[in-house]
mmCIF file of C-alpha atoms and ligand atoms in Angstrom:
data_model
loop_
_atom_site.group_PDB
_atom_site.id
_atom_site.type_symbol
_atom_site.label_atom_id
_atom_site.label_comp_id
_atom_site.label_asym_id
_atom_site.label_seq_id
_atom_site.Cartn_x
_atom_site.Cartn_y
_atom_site.Cartn_z
ATOM 1 C CA MET A 1 -24.405 24.530 -7.358
ATOM 2 C CA LYS A 2 -21.683 22.068 -8.359
ATOM 3 C CA VAL A 3 -21.858 18.506 -7.057
ATOM 4 C CA PRO A 4 -18.439 16.853 -7.267
ATOM 5 C CA PHE A 5 -18.128 13.090 -7.183
ATOM 6 C CA LEU A 6 -15.835 13.415 -4.173
ATOM 7 C CA ASP A 7 -14.664 16.474 -2.213
ATOM 8 C CA LEU A 8 -11.428 15.743 -0.373
ATOM 9 C CA LYS A 9 -10.896 19.452 0.270
ATOM 10 C CA ALA A 10 -14.038 19.693 2.405
ATOM 11 C CA GLN A 11 -12.819 16.882 4.647
ATOM 12 C CA TYR A 12 -9.302 18.310 4.848
ATOM 13 C CA ALA A 13 -10.690 21.719 5.885
ATOM 14 C CA SER A 14 -12.395 20.119 8.887
ATOM 15 C CA ILE A 15 -9.169 18.570 10.284
ATOM 16 C CA LYS A 16 -6.506 20.898 8.855
ATOM 17 C CA ASP A 17 -5.009 22.002 12.188
ATOM 18 C CA GLU A 18 -4.746 18.492 13.595
ATOM 19 C CA ILE A 19 -3.123 17.249 10.392
ATOM 20 C CA ALA A 20 -0.552 20.046 10.470
ATOM 21 C CA ILE A 21 0.433 19.130 14.029
ATOM 22 C CA ALA A 22 0.648 15.409 13.153
ATOM 23 C CA LEU A 23 2.841 16.039 10.106
ATOM 24 C CA GLN A 24 5.092 18.358 12.094
ATOM 25 C CA GLN A 25 5.611 15.606 14.674
ATOM 26 C CA VAL A 26 6.796 13.230 11.948
ATOM 27 C CA LEU A 27 9.224 15.880 10.712
ATOM 28 C CA ASP A 28 10.492 16.625 14.214
ATOM 29 C CA ASN A 29 11.117 12.913 14.775
ATOM 30 C CA THR A 30 12.400 12.262 11.203
ATOM 31 C CA ALA A 31 10.318 9.078 11.393
ATOM 32 C CA PHE A 32 9.738 8.747 7.672
ATOM 33 C CA ALA A 33 9.737 5.005 6.874
ATOM 34 C CA GLY A 34 7.815 2.814 9.305
ATOM 35 C CA GLY A 35 8.534 3.914 12.883
ATOM 36 C CA PRO A 36 6.426 5.093 15.844
ATOM 37 C CA PHE A 37 3.673 6.860 13.867
ATOM 38 C CA VAL A 38 3.023 3.766 11.787
ATOM 39 C CA GLU A 39 3.109 1.611 14.928
ATOM 40 C CA LYS A 40 0.584 3.843 16.676
ATOM 41 C CA PHE A 41 -1.752 3.658 13.713
ATOM 42 C CA GLU A 42 -1.370 -0.132 13.561
ATOM 43 C CA LYS A 43 -2.440 -0.403 17.190
ATOM 44 C CA ASP A 44 -5.427 1.919 16.707
ATOM 45 C CA PHE A 45 -6.526 0.266 13.478
ATOM 46 C CA ALA A 46 -6.302 -3.274 14.899
ATOM 47 C CA LEU A 47 -8.584 -2.176 17.721
ATOM 48 C CA PHE A 48 -10.981 -0.497 15.305
ATOM 49 C CA CYS A 49 -11.158 -3.675 13.191
ATOM 50 C CA GLN A 50 -11.672 -5.900 16.272
ATOM 51 C CA CYS A 51 -8.434 -7.730 15.376
ATOM 52 C CA GLU A 52 -5.299 -8.633 17.305
ATOM 53 C CA HIS A 53 -2.863 -7.439 14.659
ATOM 54 C CA ALA A 54 -2.637 -4.755 11.975
ATOM 55 C CA ILE A 55 0.377 -4.385 9.704
ATOM 56 C CA GLY A 56 0.780 -1.142 7.780
ATOM 57 C CA VAL A 57 1.931 -1.519 4.182
ATOM 58 C CA GLY A 58 2.460 0.681 1.129
ATOM 59 C CA ASN A 59 -0.981 0.247 -0.496
ATOM 60 C CA GLY A 60 -3.963 -2.099 -0.760
ATOM 61 C CA THR A 61 -2.495 -4.095 -3.637
ATOM 62 C CA ALA A 62 0.586 -4.854 -1.526
ATOM 63 C CA ALA A 63 -1.708 -5.796 1.386
ATOM 64 C CA LEU A 64 -3.440 -8.426 -0.778
ATOM 65 C CA TRP A 65 -0.165 -9.658 -2.225
ATOM 66 C CA ALA A 66 1.519 -9.947 1.185
ATOM 67 C CA ALA A 67 -1.500 -11.783 2.613
ATOM 68 C CA LEU A 68 -1.639 -14.290 -0.250
ATOM 69 C CA LEU A 69 2.120 -14.962 -0.244
ATOM 70 C CA SER A 70 2.226 -15.317 3.513
ATOM 71 C CA LEU A 71 -0.565 -17.897 3.362
ATOM 72 C CA GLY A 72 1.605 -19.849 0.938
ATOM 73 C CA VAL A 73 -0.356 -19.153 -2.262
ATOM 74 C CA GLY A 74 1.953 -19.709 -5.215
ATOM 75 C CA PRO A 75 2.403 -21.077 -8.743
ATOM 76 C CA GLY A 76 -0.140 -23.731 -9.690
ATOM 77 C CA ASP A 77 -2.690 -22.576 -7.113
ATOM 78 C CA GLU A 78 -6.125 -21.169 -7.846
ATOM 79 C CA VAL A 79 -7.859 -18.389 -5.937
ATOM 80 C CA ILE A 80 -11.586 -17.746 -6.311
ATOM 81 C CA THR A 81 -12.826 -14.169 -6.428
ATOM 82 C CA ALA A 82 -15.416 -11.854 -8.019
ATOM 83 C CA PRO A 83 -15.054 -10.386 -11.508
ATOM 84 C CA ASN A 84 -16.658 -7.032 -10.569
ATOM 85 C CA THR A 85 -13.836 -5.558 -8.534
ATOM 86 C CA PHE A 86 -10.879 -3.267 -9.003
ATOM 87 C CA ILE A 87 -8.206 -5.104 -10.974
ATOM 88 C CA ALA A 88 -5.824 -5.123 -7.983
ATOM 89 C CA THR A 89 -7.688 -8.098 -6.461
ATOM 90 C CA ALA A 90 -6.787 -10.241 -9.472
ATOM 91 C CA GLU A 91 -3.332 -8.711 -9.912
ATOM 92 C CA ALA A 92 -2.335 -9.719 -6.391
ATOM 93 C CA ILE A 93 -3.322 -13.323 -7.197
ATOM 94 C CA SER A 94 -1.405 -13.229 -10.490
ATOM 95 C CA PHE A 95 1.705 -11.759 -8.846
ATOM 96 C CA CYS A 96 1.876 -14.824 -6.566
ATOM 97 C CA GLY A 97 1.996 -16.958 -9.716
ATOM 98 C CA ALA A 98 -1.514 -18.251 -8.977
ATOM 99 C CA LYS A 99 -4.614 -18.169 -11.193
ATOM 100 C CA PRO A 100 -7.677 -16.027 -10.455
ATOM 101 C CA VAL A 101 -10.873 -18.046 -10.887
ATOM 102 C CA PHE A 102 -13.975 -15.891 -11.128
ATOM 103 C CA ILE A 103 -17.510 -16.684 -10.031
ATOM 104 C CA ASP A 104 -20.555 -14.493 -10.471
ATOM 105 C CA VAL A 105 -22.012 -12.259 -7.791
ATOM 106 C CA ASN A 106 -25.325 -12.016 -5.943
ATOM 107 C CA GLU A 107 -27.926 -10.007 -7.862
ATOM 108 C CA GLN A 108 -28.855 -7.834 -4.902
ATOM 109 C CA THR A 109 -25.630 -7.233 -3.001
ATOM 110 C CA TYR A 110 -23.257 -7.521 -6.000
ATOM 111 C CA ASN A 111 -20.939 -9.544 -3.732
ATOM 112 C CA LEU A 112 -19.503 -13.031 -4.292
ATOM 113 C CA ASN A 113 -22.366 -15.536 -4.603
ATOM 114 C CA PRO A 114 -21.613 -18.400 -2.174
ATOM 115 C CA ILE A 115 -23.996 -20.758 -4.011
ATOM 116 C CA LEU A 116 -21.551 -20.806 -6.925
ATOM 117 C CA LEU A 117 -18.457 -21.603 -4.867
ATOM 118 C CA GLU A 118 -18.634 -25.416 -4.758
ATOM 119 C CA ASP A 119 -18.624 -25.748 -8.553
ATOM 120 C CA ALA A 120 -15.532 -23.544 -8.875
ATOM 121 C CA ILE A 121 -13.425 -25.473 -6.359
ATOM 122 C CA THR A 122 -10.772 -27.823 -7.779
ATOM 123 C CA PRO A 123 -7.852 -29.681 -6.153
ATOM 124 C CA LYS A 124 -5.757 -26.588 -6.975
ATOM 125 C CA THR A 125 -7.956 -24.120 -5.096
ATOM 126 C CA LYS A 126 -6.124 -22.577 -2.170
ATOM 127 C CA ALA A 127 -8.128 -19.522 -1.145
ATOM 128 C CA ILE A 128 -11.254 -17.426 -1.638
ATOM 129 C CA ILE A 129 -11.198 -13.623 -1.778
ATOM 130 C CA PRO A 130 -14.618 -12.101 -1.116
ATOM 131 C CA VAL A 131 -14.537 -8.422 -2.095
ATOM 132 C CA GLN A 132 -16.544 -6.267 0.336
ATOM 133 C CA LEU A 133 -17.696 -4.227 -2.626
ATOM 134 C CA PHE A 134 -18.685 -0.567 -2.271
ATOM 135 C CA GLY A 135 -18.650 -0.893 1.542
ATOM 136 C CA GLN A 136 -20.981 -3.847 1.987
ATOM 137 C CA MET A 137 -19.908 -7.243 3.301
ATOM 138 C CA ALA A 138 -20.395 -10.448 1.353
ATOM 139 C CA ASP A 139 -22.363 -13.308 2.952
ATOM 140 C CA MET A 140 -19.387 -14.329 5.079
ATOM 141 C CA ASP A 141 -20.935 -17.222 7.060
ATOM 142 C CA SER A 142 -21.835 -19.078 3.869
ATOM 143 C CA ILE A 143 -18.431 -18.388 2.314
ATOM 144 C CA ILE A 144 -16.544 -19.503 5.412
ATOM 145 C CA GLU A 145 -18.635 -22.660 5.699
ATOM 146 C CA VAL A 146 -17.600 -23.744 2.189
ATOM 147 C CA ALA A 147 -13.998 -22.663 2.780
ATOM 148 C CA ARG A 148 -13.707 -24.681 5.998
ATOM 149 C CA ALA A 149 -15.262 -27.752 4.357
ATOM 150 C CA HIS A 150 -12.532 -27.657 1.685
ATOM 151 C CA GLY A 151 -9.594 -26.408 3.788
ATOM 152 C CA LEU A 152 -9.374 -23.062 1.969
ATOM 153 C CA PHE A 153 -8.173 -19.709 3.297
ATOM 154 C CA VAL A 154 -10.487 -16.699 3.228
ATOM 155 C CA ILE A 155 -8.874 -13.347 2.488
ATOM 156 C CA GLU A 156 -11.222 -10.382 2.790
ATOM 157 C CA ASP A 157 -10.605 -7.674 0.224
ATOM 158 C CA ALA A 158 -11.878 -4.935 2.532
ATOM 159 C CA CYS A 159 -10.219 -2.157 0.530
ATOM 160 C CA GLN A 160 -13.613 -0.418 0.171
ATOM 161 C CA ALA A 161 -15.077 -1.383 3.532
ATOM 162 C CA HIS A 162 -13.394 0.419 6.455
ATOM 163 C CA GLY A 163 -15.813 0.059 9.356
ATOM 164 C CA ALA A 164 -18.399 -2.022 7.467
ATOM 165 C CA GLU A 165 -19.991 -4.761 9.554
ATOM 166 C CA TYR A 166 -21.282 -8.304 9.159
ATOM 167 C CA LYS A 167 -23.627 -9.318 12.007
ATOM 168 C CA GLY A 168 -21.904 -6.735 14.203
ATOM 169 C CA ARG A 169 -18.383 -7.865 13.313
ATOM 170 C CA ARG A 170 -16.060 -5.468 11.534
ATOM 171 C CA ALA A 171 -14.742 -5.903 7.985
ATOM 172 C CA GLY A 172 -11.369 -7.614 7.954
ATOM 173 C CA SER A 173 -11.946 -9.525 11.198
ATOM 174 C CA ILE A 174 -13.957 -12.435 9.806
ATOM 175 C CA GLY A 175 -11.718 -14.167 7.261
ATOM 176 C CA ASP A 176 -8.236 -15.509 8.020
ATOM 177 C CA VAL A 177 -6.955 -12.109 7.034
ATOM 178 C CA GLY A 178 -8.351 -8.742 5.879
ATOM 179 C CA CYS A 179 -6.755 -6.303 3.462
ATOM 180 C CA PHE A 180 -7.321 -2.552 3.332
ATOM 181 C CA SER A 181 -6.395 0.282 0.996
ATOM 182 C CA PHE A 182 -6.027 3.837 2.262
ATOM 183 C CA TYR A 183 -5.954 5.362 -1.203
ATOM 184 C CA PRO A 184 -6.934 9.039 -0.682
ATOM 185 C CA GLY A 185 -10.550 8.634 -1.867
ATOM 186 C CA LYS A 186 -11.385 5.733 0.468
ATOM 187 C CA ASN A 187 -13.611 6.129 3.551
ATOM 188 C CA LEU A 188 -10.328 6.176 5.465
ATOM 189 C CA GLY A 189 -7.883 7.750 3.043
ATOM 190 C CA ALA A 190 -4.224 8.627 3.475
ATOM 191 C CA TYR A 191 -2.539 11.711 2.011
ATOM 192 C CA GLY A 192 -0.609 9.513 -0.390
ATOM 193 C CA GLU A 193 -0.537 5.737 -0.779
ATOM 194 C CA ALA A 194 -1.020 3.301 2.118
ATOM 195 C CA GLY A 195 -2.648 0.006 3.053
ATOM 196 C CA ALA A 196 -2.908 -2.497 5.901
ATOM 197 C CA VAL A 197 -3.414 -6.168 6.642
ATOM 198 C CA VAL A 198 -5.363 -7.236 9.737
ATOM 199 C CA THR A 199 -5.528 -10.688 11.281
ATOM 200 C CA ASN A 200 -5.976 -12.611 14.533
ATOM 201 C CA ASN A 201 -3.264 -15.081 13.527
ATOM 202 C CA ALA A 202 -0.002 -14.078 15.268
ATOM 203 C CA GLU A 203 2.194 -16.312 13.098
ATOM 204 C CA LEU A 204 0.709 -14.903 9.916
ATOM 205 C CA ALA A 205 1.063 -11.337 11.223
ATOM 206 C CA ASP A 206 4.738 -12.003 11.899
ATOM 207 C CA LYS A 207 5.292 -13.298 8.360
ATOM 208 C CA ILE A 208 3.547 -10.289 6.804
ATOM 209 C CA ARG A 209 5.529 -7.904 9.010
ATOM 210 C CA MET A 210 8.748 -9.528 7.789
ATOM 211 C CA PHE A 211 7.604 -9.694 4.177
ATOM 212 C CA ARG A 212 6.915 -5.953 4.022
ATOM 213 C CA ASP A 213 10.458 -5.264 5.291
ATOM 214 C CA HIS A 214 12.724 -7.405 3.085
ATOM 215 C CA GLY A 215 12.202 -10.548 5.128
ATOM 216 C CA GLN A 216 14.078 -9.146 8.109
ATOM 217 C CA LYS A 217 13.262 -8.968 11.794
ATOM 218 C CA LYS A 218 16.678 -7.643 12.680
ATOM 219 C CA LYS A 219 18.240 -5.111 10.316
ATOM 220 C CA TYR A 220 20.333 -6.806 7.586
ATOM 221 C CA TYR A 221 19.522 -10.342 8.792
ATOM 222 C CA HIS A 222 17.113 -11.724 6.207
ATOM 223 C CA SER A 223 15.489 -15.038 7.056
ATOM 224 C CA MET A 224 13.170 -15.035 4.028
ATOM 225 C CA ILE A 225 12.899 -13.287 0.683
ATOM 226 C CA GLY A 226 10.634 -10.326 1.195
ATOM 227 C CA TRP A 227 9.897 -6.984 -0.406
ATOM 228 C CA ASN A 228 9.784 -3.304 0.447
ATOM 229 C CA ALA A 229 6.101 -2.740 1.213
ATOM 230 C CA ARG A 230 6.416 -0.444 4.221
ATOM 231 C CA MET A 231 3.981 2.311 5.152
ATOM 232 C CA ASP A 232 5.586 5.733 5.469
ATOM 233 C CA GLY A 233 5.507 7.790 8.647
ATOM 234 C CA PHE A 234 3.471 10.684 7.246
ATOM 235 C CA GLN A 235 0.689 8.291 6.240
ATOM 236 C CA GLY A 236 0.685 6.640 9.675
ATOM 237 C CA ALA A 237 0.335 10.043 11.346
ATOM 238 C CA VAL A 238 -2.427 11.248 8.978
ATOM 239 C CA LEU A 239 -4.347 7.986 9.308
ATOM 240 C CA SER A 240 -4.234 8.105 13.128
ATOM 241 C CA VAL A 241 -5.857 11.543 13.038
ATOM 242 C CA LYS A 242 -8.476 10.499 10.503
ATOM 243 C CA LEU A 243 -9.320 7.177 12.166
ATOM 244 C CA LYS A 244 -10.847 9.104 15.093
ATOM 245 C CA TYR A 245 -13.483 10.499 12.711
ATOM 246 C CA LEU A 246 -14.130 7.400 10.614
ATOM 247 C CA ALA A 247 -17.229 6.187 12.499
ATOM 248 C CA GLU A 248 -18.764 9.681 12.288
ATOM 249 C CA TRP A 249 -17.940 10.002 8.571
ATOM 250 C CA ASN A 250 -19.385 6.545 7.888
ATOM 251 C CA GLU A 251 -22.607 7.525 9.678
ATOM 252 C CA ALA A 252 -22.825 10.652 7.503
ATOM 253 C CA ARG A 253 -22.410 8.483 4.387
ATOM 254 C CA ARG A 254 -25.181 6.173 5.630
ATOM 255 C CA LYS A 255 -27.472 9.155 6.191
ATOM 256 C CA ASN A 256 -26.706 10.432 2.693
ATOM 257 C CA ALA A 257 -27.454 6.983 1.266
ATOM 258 C CA GLN A 258 -30.832 6.972 3.018
ATOM 259 C CA LEU A 259 -31.636 10.370 1.510
ATOM 260 C CA TYR A 260 -30.738 9.116 -1.959
ATOM 261 C CA ASN A 261 -32.822 5.964 -1.352
ATOM 262 C CA SER A 262 -35.887 7.950 -0.350
ATOM 263 C CA PHE A 263 -35.646 10.555 -3.144
ATOM 264 C CA LEU A 264 -35.084 7.860 -5.795
ATOM 265 C CA ALA A 265 -37.553 5.288 -4.446
ATOM 266 C CA ASP A 266 -40.292 6.001 -6.988
ATOM 267 C CA VAL A 267 -38.127 6.502 -10.068
ATOM 268 C CA ASP A 268 -38.600 4.024 -12.910
ATOM 269 C CA ASP A 269 -35.400 2.557 -14.300
ATOM 270 C CA VAL A 270 -33.446 3.170 -11.095
ATOM 271 C CA ILE A 271 -32.433 0.374 -8.749
ATOM 272 C CA THR A 272 -30.962 1.779 -5.541
ATOM 273 C CA PRO A 273 -28.432 -0.246 -3.515
ATOM 274 C CA MET A 274 -29.858 -2.620 -0.911
ATOM 275 C CA GLU A 275 -28.403 -3.163 2.522
ATOM 276 C CA ALA A 276 -28.443 -6.877 3.381
ATOM 277 C CA ASP A 277 -30.058 -7.898 6.711
ATOM 278 C CA TYR A 278 -26.691 -9.019 8.021
ATOM 279 C CA ALA A 279 -24.797 -5.896 6.956
ATOM 280 C CA LYS A 280 -23.880 -2.421 7.990
ATOM 281 C CA HIS A 281 -23.058 -0.779 4.675
ATOM 282 C CA VAL A 282 -20.598 2.131 4.743
ATOM 283 C CA TYR A 283 -21.269 3.352 1.189
ATOM 284 C CA HIS A 284 -17.737 3.902 -0.054
ATOM 285 C CA ILE A 285 -19.584 3.964 -3.370
ATOM 286 C CA TYR A 286 -23.308 4.629 -3.814
ATOM 287 C CA ALA A 287 -24.101 2.959 -7.135
ATOM 288 C CA ILE A 288 -27.530 2.849 -8.778
ATOM 289 C CA CYS A 289 -28.441 0.660 -11.755
ATOM 290 C CA THR A 290 -30.104 2.156 -14.816
ATOM 291 C CA LYS A 291 -30.509 1.040 -18.420
ATOM 292 C CA ASN A 292 -29.685 4.577 -19.606
ATOM 293 C CA ARG A 293 -26.356 4.840 -17.866
ATOM 294 C CA ASP A 294 -24.102 6.665 -20.333
ATOM 295 C CA GLU A 295 -26.737 9.221 -21.367
ATOM 296 C CA LEU A 296 -27.606 9.860 -17.726
ATOM 297 C CA ILE A 297 -23.976 10.491 -16.765
ATOM 298 C CA ASN A 298 -23.602 12.972 -19.640
ATOM 299 C CA ALA A 299 -26.854 14.751 -18.799
ATOM 300 C CA LEU A 300 -25.823 15.107 -15.149
ATOM 301 C CA ALA A 301 -22.361 16.393 -16.086
ATOM 302 C CA GLU A 302 -24.059 19.154 -18.129
ATOM 303 C CA LYS A 303 -25.737 20.213 -14.881
ATOM 304 C CA ASP A 304 -22.433 20.192 -12.967
ATOM 305 C CA ILE A 305 -23.086 16.851 -11.287
ATOM 306 C CA PHE A 306 -20.195 14.430 -11.550
ATOM 307 C CA CYS A 307 -20.560 10.659 -11.376
ATOM 308 C CA GLY A 308 -18.286 7.634 -11.748
ATOM 309 C CA ILE A 309 -18.481 4.054 -13.044
ATOM 310 C CA HIS A 310 -17.210 1.214 -10.846
ATOM 311 C CA TYR A 311 -16.266 -0.567 -13.052
ATOM 312 C CA PRO A 312 -16.954 -0.223 -16.782
ATOM 313 C CA VAL A 313 -15.310 -3.538 -17.741
ATOM 314 C CA PRO A 314 -15.403 -6.614 -15.488
ATOM 315 C CA ILE A 315 -11.996 -8.190 -14.959
ATOM 316 C CA HIS A 316 -12.686 -11.337 -16.986
ATOM 317 C CA LEU A 317 -13.303 -9.144 -20.063
ATOM 318 C CA GLN A 318 -10.248 -6.910 -19.533
ATOM 319 C CA GLU A 319 -7.512 -7.188 -22.147
ATOM 320 C CA ALA A 320 -5.029 -8.136 -19.383
ATOM 321 C CA TYR A 321 -7.069 -11.218 -18.407
ATOM 322 C CA LYS A 322 -8.155 -12.395 -21.860
ATOM 323 C CA PHE A 323 -5.673 -15.266 -21.566
ATOM 324 C CA LEU A 324 -7.899 -16.938 -18.955
ATOM 325 C CA GLY A 325 -10.385 -17.630 -21.752
ATOM 326 C CA ASN A 326 -13.570 -16.307 -20.104
ATOM 327 C CA LYS A 327 -16.101 -15.113 -22.674
ATOM 328 C CA LYS A 328 -18.796 -12.444 -22.583
ATOM 329 C CA GLY A 329 -21.824 -14.010 -20.929
ATOM 330 C CA SER A 330 -19.743 -16.050 -18.445
ATOM 331 C CA PHE A 331 -20.817 -13.932 -15.457
ATOM 332 C CA PRO A 332 -24.098 -12.214 -16.368
ATOM 333 C CA VAL A 333 -24.689 -10.373 -13.085
ATOM 334 C CA ALA A 334 -21.191 -8.882 -13.021
ATOM 335 C CA GLU A 335 -21.532 -7.935 -16.694
ATOM 336 C CA ARG A 336 -24.881 -6.246 -16.081
ATOM 337 C CA CYS A 337 -23.262 -4.256 -13.244
ATOM 338 C CA ALA A 338 -20.580 -3.054 -15.661
ATOM 339 C CA GLU A 339 -23.239 -1.915 -18.138
ATOM 340 C CA GLU A 340 -25.725 -0.328 -15.745
ATOM 341 C CA PHE A 341 -23.921 1.014 -12.670
ATOM 342 C CA VAL A 342 -23.660 4.745 -12.069
ATOM 343 C CA SER A 343 -21.794 5.821 -8.940
ATOM 344 C CA LEU A 344 -23.454 8.984 -7.629
ATOM 345 C CA PRO A 345 -21.569 11.656 -5.656
ATOM 346 C CA MET A 346 -20.919 10.273 -2.168
ATOM 347 C CA PHE A 347 -18.881 11.661 0.697
ATOM 348 C CA ALA A 348 -19.563 12.574 4.314
ATOM 349 C CA GLU A 349 -19.795 16.338 3.712
ATOM 350 C CA LEU A 350 -22.352 16.081 0.880
ATOM 351 C CA SER A 351 -25.325 18.341 1.733
ATOM 352 C CA GLN A 352 -29.022 17.447 1.588
ATOM 353 C CA GLU A 353 -29.404 20.218 -0.983
ATOM 354 C CA GLN A 354 -26.775 18.646 -3.212
ATOM 355 C CA ILE A 355 -28.415 15.215 -2.904
ATOM 356 C CA GLN A 356 -31.799 16.732 -3.762
ATOM 357 C CA LYS A 357 -30.305 18.382 -6.827
ATOM 358 C CA VAL A 358 -28.781 15.090 -8.021
ATOM 359 C CA CYS A 359 -32.058 13.201 -7.523
ATOM 360 C CA HIS A 360 -34.142 15.925 -9.135
ATOM 361 C CA LYS A 361 -31.941 15.919 -12.248
ATOM 362 C CA ILE A 362 -32.016 12.111 -12.427
ATOM 363 C CA LYS A 363 -35.827 12.167 -12.269
ATOM 364 C CA CYS A 364 -36.085 14.908 -14.914
ATOM 365 C CA PHE A 365 -33.780 13.012 -17.250
ATOM 366 C CA LEU A 366 -35.324 9.555 -16.831
ATOM 367 C CA GLU A 367 -38.942 10.701 -16.824
ATOM 368 C CA VAL A 368 -38.512 12.321 -20.233
ATOM 369 C CA ARG A 369 -37.264 9.003 -21.561
ATOM 370 C CA VAL A 370 -40.190 6.782 -20.443
HETATM 371 C C1 PLP B 401 -11.533 -3.653 -4.059
HETATM 372 C C2 PLP B 401 -10.135 -3.103 -4.108
HETATM 373 N N1 PLP B 401 -9.092 -3.938 -3.999
HETATM 374 C C3 PLP B 401 -7.838 -3.500 -4.015
HETATM 375 C C4 PLP B 401 -7.531 -2.166 -4.172
HETATM 376 C C5 PLP B 401 -6.113 -1.738 -4.272
HETATM 377 O O1 PLP B 401 -5.737 -0.755 -3.343
HETATM 378 P P1 PLP B 401 -4.566 0.270 -3.672
HETATM 379 O O2 PLP B 401 -5.043 1.187 -4.736
HETATM 380 O O3 PLP B 401 -4.323 0.971 -2.369
HETATM 381 O O4 PLP B 401 -3.386 -0.514 -4.098
HETATM 382 C C6 PLP B 401 -8.582 -1.249 -4.274
HETATM 383 C C7 PLP B 401 -8.311 0.189 -4.437
HETATM 384 O O5 PLP B 401 -8.890 0.905 -5.173
HETATM 385 C C8 PLP B 401 -9.919 -1.726 -4.260
HETATM 386 O O6 PLP B 401 -10.957 -0.901 -4.385
#
C-alpha cells in the first residue's frame, strides 16, 4: 500500500462532475480573466472568512505584495515576520522595497513569538506579518496588542490556513488584512494558480482591487500605477465548487491528525504538533519533530511512504537573504524546525489504514535506533 504525501486525484474524483459543469460554464460565458465567476467566489470566500471583502488575485505571493503596497509599505520600511515560512512572505516585503526583519518563533506552535516583537521594532517598522504556519494561528491578541501600541499594520499570511480559527474567528479576519494562496496543494486549492486578499477595510479593498487591475476602476483610466494580478475565471469557478467542501475536508484533516497523535503518542524521539488552546488547527501540514529526520524520510520512502520537509532552510540562512547579515544561531527555534521537521502524508482522503502504516513504520525505524 502506497502512501503519497498528497493525493489530489482522490479529491478530484469526488467532485469531478461538478467541476466539469463549472468549467463548461466559464467556457460558455468566455469569462476568462476576472468576471462573474471570480466575483461569485469573492463573495463566497469573504463570507467564509467572516470578512466584508475578498479580492481574488493571481497567487498568494501577489496577495501579500498587493496588501503590503496598498498599506503604503515601501522603500526604507521594515516589516517583521518569521524566518520559518515559505520564501514568498519575505519576497513580498522585498518587492515593496522594504526590509524583512525576522524574529524567532514559539517553541510549541512554531508561530511568531509575540514576546520578541518589542525588541525588533524600530522607527522604520511599518507592519508585522504573522504566518499562520501549517494551518495554525499565531497568538493574534498578543501580536495585535503590540502592533496597536506602536501604530503598526498586521497582515496575516494565511496562505496555509484556510478555515483555521483563533478563538472562534477565522484566519484572515483578525489582522488589518489576510492573504491566501490557492496553490493546488493547499486545503483550498485551485486547478492552477490563484490567491485572495480579505479585509474589513473598504478603502483598502478598493485599493487592492485597483492594484490587481493596472490601477484602473474604469477600463483604460488609470488613477494609480498598478499591476496585472487578476484571478482567472476558471480558478474562480473551481474554487467556488471546492469552497463548499472545505469545512468537511478540514474536519477530515483534523481527524487524521488526531489519529497520528494517538498512534505516535508513546514514540521516543517524536514530537507531534500541538494545538494551542485558542486555535482550531486545519493541518495543511502535519509536521513531527525528530532528531533522525533524514534517515527516517529515506526509510519511509523505501516502504512507499512519502514525506516532505517544510522547510529545510530557514529564510535568514537562504542564499537570497544572506545580505541581511543574519548568522546561524540567530533564531534557534526556527533553525531547529528546519533540522528536525518531517511533514507526514496529510490530506482529507487519507485512510486510517494508511495512517497506521505510516505510524507503524516510524515506530519500527525509531525503536531500532534507541
Ligand atoms: C506561508 C506562505 N506564504 C505565501 C505563499 C505563496 O503563495 P503562492 O505560491 O500562491 O504564491 C505560500 C505558498 O506556498 C505559503 O505557504
